[in-house]
Amino acid sequence: MGAPDLVILGNLLVDDIVLRDGTTLIGEPGGALLHAALAARLWGAGVGLVSVVGTDYPAAALGALAARGVDLAGVRRLGRPGGRAWLLYERDTRRVIHHLGCPSHDDVSPLPEDVPTAFHGSKAFHLAPMPLERQHLLARSLADRPFLSLDPFELLCDDTLATWSQVLAHVDAFFPSRDEILTT
């Protein structure tokens, strides 16, 4: 098996969701990585994931990804419960609040050494939302790849402008969300 067309690096988190109408969805498989992988597979791209997964991540979701041909060789097992977040959907925005007592966002974000050698020949790499310093580290390590895109987690503001300038110097495409555009 050759390198996947697209390698996505990011988080596999358990989401507890509160919708605008008060409806709740507890213990849902989540993380932008999951959604990006499924979207790319819908369009026929070969996808490889690089992430850190906790013991509490729904096994059925990982099985469904594998059944759809997503390469999980870059998913490192944390060996304990992983990241979990509240997603609060309000009128015009969504807020993310990480659960107390869980590993930090950094602890459940991949490192450059998590990228399997077999993925190095991929045509494109995408950095899903992660802490800014982790995205910076990964962007520097992937700067020589044919194409690198990034979906931010941290807002572009006065406090982060210098770091964002360094990160974006290594990126070919930047995909801020509607929330990030409205709040900046």
C-alpha positions as a Markdown table, in Angstrom:
| # | Residue | x | y | z |
|---|---|---|---|---|
| 1 | Met | 0.0 | 0.0 | 0.0 |
| 2 | Gly | 1.4 | 3.4 | -1.0 |
| 3 | Ala | 1.2 | 6.7 | 0.8 |
| 4 | Pro | -2.3 | 8.1 | 1.2 |
| 5 | Asp | -3.3 | 11.1 | -1.0 |
| 6 | Leu | -4.0 | 13.2 | 2.1 |
| 7 | Val | -2.7 | 13.0 | 5.6 |
| 8 | Ile | -4.7 | 14.7 | 8.3 |
| 9 | Leu | -3.1 | 15.6 | 11.7 |
| 10 | Gly | -5.3 | 16.5 | 14.6 |
| 11 | Asn | -7.4 | 15.3 | 17.5 |
| 12 | Leu | -9.8 | 12.5 | 18.1 |
| 13 | Leu | -11.8 | 13.9 | 21.0 |
| 14 | Val | -15.0 | 12.7 | 22.8 |
| 15 | Asp | -17.6 | 15.5 | 22.4 |
| 16 | Asp | -20.4 | 16.4 | 24.7 |
| 17 | Ile | -22.6 | 18.7 | 22.6 |
| 18 | Val | -25.2 | 21.2 | 23.7 |
| 19 | Leu | -27.2 | 22.5 | 20.8 |
| 20 | Arg | -28.8 | 25.9 | 20.6 |
| 21 | Asp | -32.3 | 24.4 | 21.5 |
| 22 | Gly | -30.9 | 22.7 | 24.6 |
| 23 | Thr | -30.7 | 19.2 | 23.0 |
| 24 | Thr | -27.6 | 17.3 | 24.3 |
| 25 | Leu | -25.5 | 14.6 | 22.7 |
| 26 | Ile | -23.2 | 13.1 | 25.2 |
| 27 | Gly | -20.1 | 10.9 | 24.4 |
| 28 | Glu | -20.1 | 11.5 | 20.7 |
| 29 | Pro | -17.0 | 10.6 | 18.6 |
| 30 | Gly | -15.5 | 13.9 | 17.5 |
| 31 | Gly | -12.6 | 16.0 | 16.6 |
| 32 | Ala | -12.2 | 17.9 | 13.4 |
| 33 | Leu | -9.9 | 15.2 | 12.2 |
| 34 | Leu | -12.8 | 12.7 | 12.1 |
| 35 | His | -15.0 | 15.0 | 10.1 |
| 36 | Ala | -12.2 | 16.0 | 7.7 |
| 37 | Ala | -11.3 | 12.3 | 7.1 |
| 38 | Leu | -14.9 | 11.3 | 6.3 |
| 39 | Ala | -15.4 | 14.3 | 3.9 |
| 40 | Ala | -12.2 | 13.5 | 2.1 |
| 41 | Arg | -13.2 | 9.8 | 1.8 |
| 42 | Leu | -16.5 | 10.9 | 0.3 |
| 43 | Trp | -14.6 | 12.4 | -2.5 |
| 44 | Gly | -12.5 | 9.3 | -3.0 |
| 45 | Ala | -9.2 | 10.5 | -1.5 |
| 46 | Gly | -7.0 | 8.0 | 0.2 |
| 47 | Val | -6.7 | 9.3 | 3.8 |
| 48 | Gly | -4.2 | 8.7 | 6.5 |
| 49 | Leu | -4.7 | 9.9 | 10.1 |
| 50 | Val | -2.1 | 11.1 | 12.6 |
| 51 | Ser | -3.5 | 11.6 | 16.1 |
| 52 | Val | -3.5 | 10.5 | 19.7 |
| 53 | Val | -6.5 | 8.5 | 20.9 |
| 54 | Gly | -7.6 | 7.8 | 24.5 |
| 55 | Thr | -9.1 | 4.6 | 25.8 |
| 56 | Asp | -12.5 | 6.3 | 26.0 |
| 57 | Tyr | -12.8 | 7.1 | 22.3 |
| 58 | Pro | -15.7 | 5.1 | 20.8 |
| 59 | Ala | -14.1 | 2.0 | 19.2 |
| 60 | Ala | -17.0 | 1.8 | 16.8 |
| 61 | Ala | -16.0 | 5.1 | 15.3 |
| 62 | Leu | -12.4 | 4.0 | 14.7 |
| 63 | Gly | -13.7 | 0.7 | 13.2 |
| 64 | Ala | -16.0 | 2.7 | 10.9 |
| 65 | Leu | -13.1 | 4.8 | 9.7 |
| 66 | Ala | -11.0 | 1.7 | 9.0 |
| 67 | Ala | -14.0 | 0.1 | 7.2 |
| 68 | Arg | -14.1 | 3.1 | 5.0 |
| 69 | Gly | -10.5 | 2.7 | 4.0 |
| 70 | Val | -9.0 | 5.4 | 6.3 |
| 71 | Asp | -5.4 | 4.4 | 7.3 |
| 72 | Leu | -5.0 | 4.6 | 11.0 |
| 73 | Ala | -1.3 | 3.7 | 11.1 |
| 74 | Gly | -0.5 | 7.2 | 12.5 |
| 75 | Val | -3.0 | 7.0 | 15.4 |
| 76 | Arg | -1.0 | 6.6 | 18.7 |
| 77 | Arg | -2.8 | 5.1 | 21.7 |
| 78 | Leu | -2.6 | 7.2 | 24.8 |
| 79 | Gly | -3.2 | 4.3 | 27.2 |
| 80 | Arg | -5.7 | 6.2 | 29.3 |
| 81 | Pro | -8.8 | 8.3 | 28.8 |
| 82 | Gly | -8.2 | 11.1 | 26.2 |
| 83 | Gly | -9.5 | 14.5 | 25.4 |
| 84 | Arg | -13.1 | 15.4 | 26.0 |
| 85 | Ala | -14.8 | 18.7 | 25.3 |
| 86 | Trp | -18.1 | 20.5 | 25.7 |
| 87 | Leu | -19.3 | 22.0 | 22.4 |
| 88 | Leu | -21.8 | 24.8 | 23.2 |
| 89 | Tyr | -23.7 | 26.0 | 20.1 |
| 90 | Glu | -25.0 | 29.5 | 20.6 |
| 91 | Arg | -26.9 | 31.8 | 18.2 |
| 92 | Asp | -23.9 | 32.8 | 16.0 |
| 93 | Thr | -21.0 | 30.8 | 17.3 |
| 94 | Arg | -19.7 | 27.7 | 18.9 |
| 95 | Arg | -17.6 | 27.5 | 22.1 |
| 96 | Val | -15.3 | 24.7 | 23.0 |
| 97 | Ile | -14.6 | 24.0 | 26.6 |
| 98 | His | -12.2 | 21.2 | 27.5 |
| 99 | His | -13.3 | 19.0 | 30.4 |
| 100 | Leu | -11.4 | 19.4 | 33.7 |
| 101 | Gly | -9.3 | 16.4 | 34.6 |
| 102 | Cys | -8.6 | 15.3 | 31.1 |
| 103 | Pro | -5.2 | 15.3 | 29.4 |
| 104 | Ser | -4.3 | 18.7 | 28.0 |
| 105 | His | -5.0 | 19.6 | 24.4 |
| 106 | Asp | -1.3 | 19.4 | 23.8 |
| 107 | Asp | -1.2 | 15.9 | 25.3 |
| 108 | Val | -3.7 | 14.6 | 22.8 |
| 109 | Ser | -2.2 | 16.4 | 19.8 |
| 110 | Pro | 0.2 | 14.5 | 17.5 |
| 111 | Leu | 3.9 | 15.2 | 17.3 |
| 112 | Pro | 6.1 | 15.1 | 14.1 |
| 113 | Glu | 7.5 | 11.7 | 15.1 |
| 114 | Asp | 3.9 | 10.3 | 15.0 |
| 115 | Val | 3.8 | 10.6 | 11.2 |
| 116 | Pro | 4.5 | 7.1 | 9.9 |
| 117 | Thr | 7.3 | 6.8 | 7.3 |
| 118 | Ala | 4.8 | 5.4 | 4.8 |
| 119 | Phe | 2.9 | 8.7 | 4.9 |
| 120 | His | 5.9 | 10.9 | 4.0 |
| 121 | Gly | 5.2 | 10.6 | 0.3 |
| 122 | Ser | 1.7 | 11.9 | 0.5 |
| 123 | Lys | 0.6 | 14.6 | -1.9 |
| 124 | Ala | -1.1 | 16.8 | 0.8 |
| 125 | Phe | -1.1 | 17.3 | 4.5 |
| 126 | His | -3.7 | 19.1 | 6.6 |
| 127 | Leu | -3.4 | 20.4 | 10.1 |
| 128 | Ala | -6.7 | 20.2 | 11.9 |
| 129 | Pro | -7.4 | 22.5 | 14.9 |
| 130 | Met | -4.8 | 22.1 | 17.7 |
| 131 | Pro | -3.0 | 24.5 | 20.0 |
| 132 | Leu | -1.1 | 27.1 | 18.1 |
| 133 | Glu | 2.4 | 26.1 | 19.3 |
| 134 | Arg | 1.7 | 22.4 | 18.2 |
| 135 | Gln | 0.5 | 23.6 | 14.8 |
| 136 | His | 3.6 | 25.7 | 14.6 |
| 137 | Leu | 5.8 | 22.7 | 15.4 |
| 138 | Leu | 4.0 | 20.5 | 12.9 |
| 139 | Ala | 4.0 | 23.1 | 10.2 |
| 140 | Arg | 7.8 | 23.5 | 10.5 |
| 141 | Ser | 8.3 | 19.8 | 10.3 |
| 142 | Leu | 6.0 | 19.4 | 7.2 |
| 143 | Ala | 7.2 | 22.6 | 5.4 |
| 144 | Asp | 9.0 | 20.6 | 2.6 |
| 145 | Arg | 5.8 | 18.6 | 1.7 |
| 146 | Pro | 4.1 | 19.4 | -1.7 |
| 147 | Phe | 1.0 | 21.0 | 0.0 |
| 148 | Leu | 0.1 | 21.9 | 3.6 |
| 149 | Ser | -3.1 | 23.4 | 4.7 |
| 150 | Leu | -4.2 | 24.5 | 8.2 |
| 151 | Asp | -7.5 | 24.9 | 10.1 |
| 152 | Pro | -6.8 | 27.1 | 13.1 |
| 153 | Phe | -7.9 | 26.5 | 16.7 |
| 154 | Glu | -6.6 | 29.6 | 18.3 |
| 155 | Leu | -7.8 | 33.0 | 17.1 |
| 156 | Leu | -5.6 | 35.4 | 15.1 |
| 157 | Cys | -5.4 | 38.4 | 17.3 |
| 158 | Asp | -2.8 | 40.9 | 18.6 |
| 159 | Asp | -1.4 | 38.4 | 21.2 |
| 160 | Thr | -1.0 | 35.6 | 18.6 |
| 161 | Leu | -0.1 | 37.6 | 15.5 |
| 162 | Ala | 3.7 | 37.1 | 15.7 |
| 163 | Thr | 3.4 | 33.3 | 16.1 |
| 164 | Trp | 0.7 | 33.1 | 13.4 |
| 165 | Ser | 3.0 | 34.9 | 11.0 |
| 166 | Gln | 5.7 | 32.3 | 11.6 |
| 167 | Val | 3.2 | 29.4 | 11.2 |
| 168 | Leu | 1.6 | 30.7 | 8.0 |
| 169 | Ala | 5.0 | 31.1 | 6.4 |
| 170 | His | 5.0 | 27.2 | 6.1 |
| 171 | Val | 1.4 | 26.8 | 5.0 |
| 172 | Asp | -0.1 | 26.8 | 1.4 |
| 173 | Ala | -3.7 | 27.2 | 2.4 |
| 174 | Phe | -5.4 | 28.7 | 5.6 |
| 175 | Phe | -9.0 | 27.8 | 6.4 |
| 176 | Pro | -10.4 | 30.0 | 9.2 |
| 177 | Ser | -14.0 | 29.2 | 10.1 |
| 178 | Arg | -16.9 | 31.6 | 10.2 |
| 179 | Asp | -16.6 | 31.8 | 14.0 |
| 180 | Glu | -12.9 | 32.8 | 13.7 |
| 181 | Ile | -13.6 | 35.4 | 11.1 |
| 182 | Leu | -16.5 | 36.9 | 13.1 |
| 183 | Thr | -14.5 | 37.1 | 16.4 |
| 184 | Thr | -11.3 | 38.6 | 14.9 |
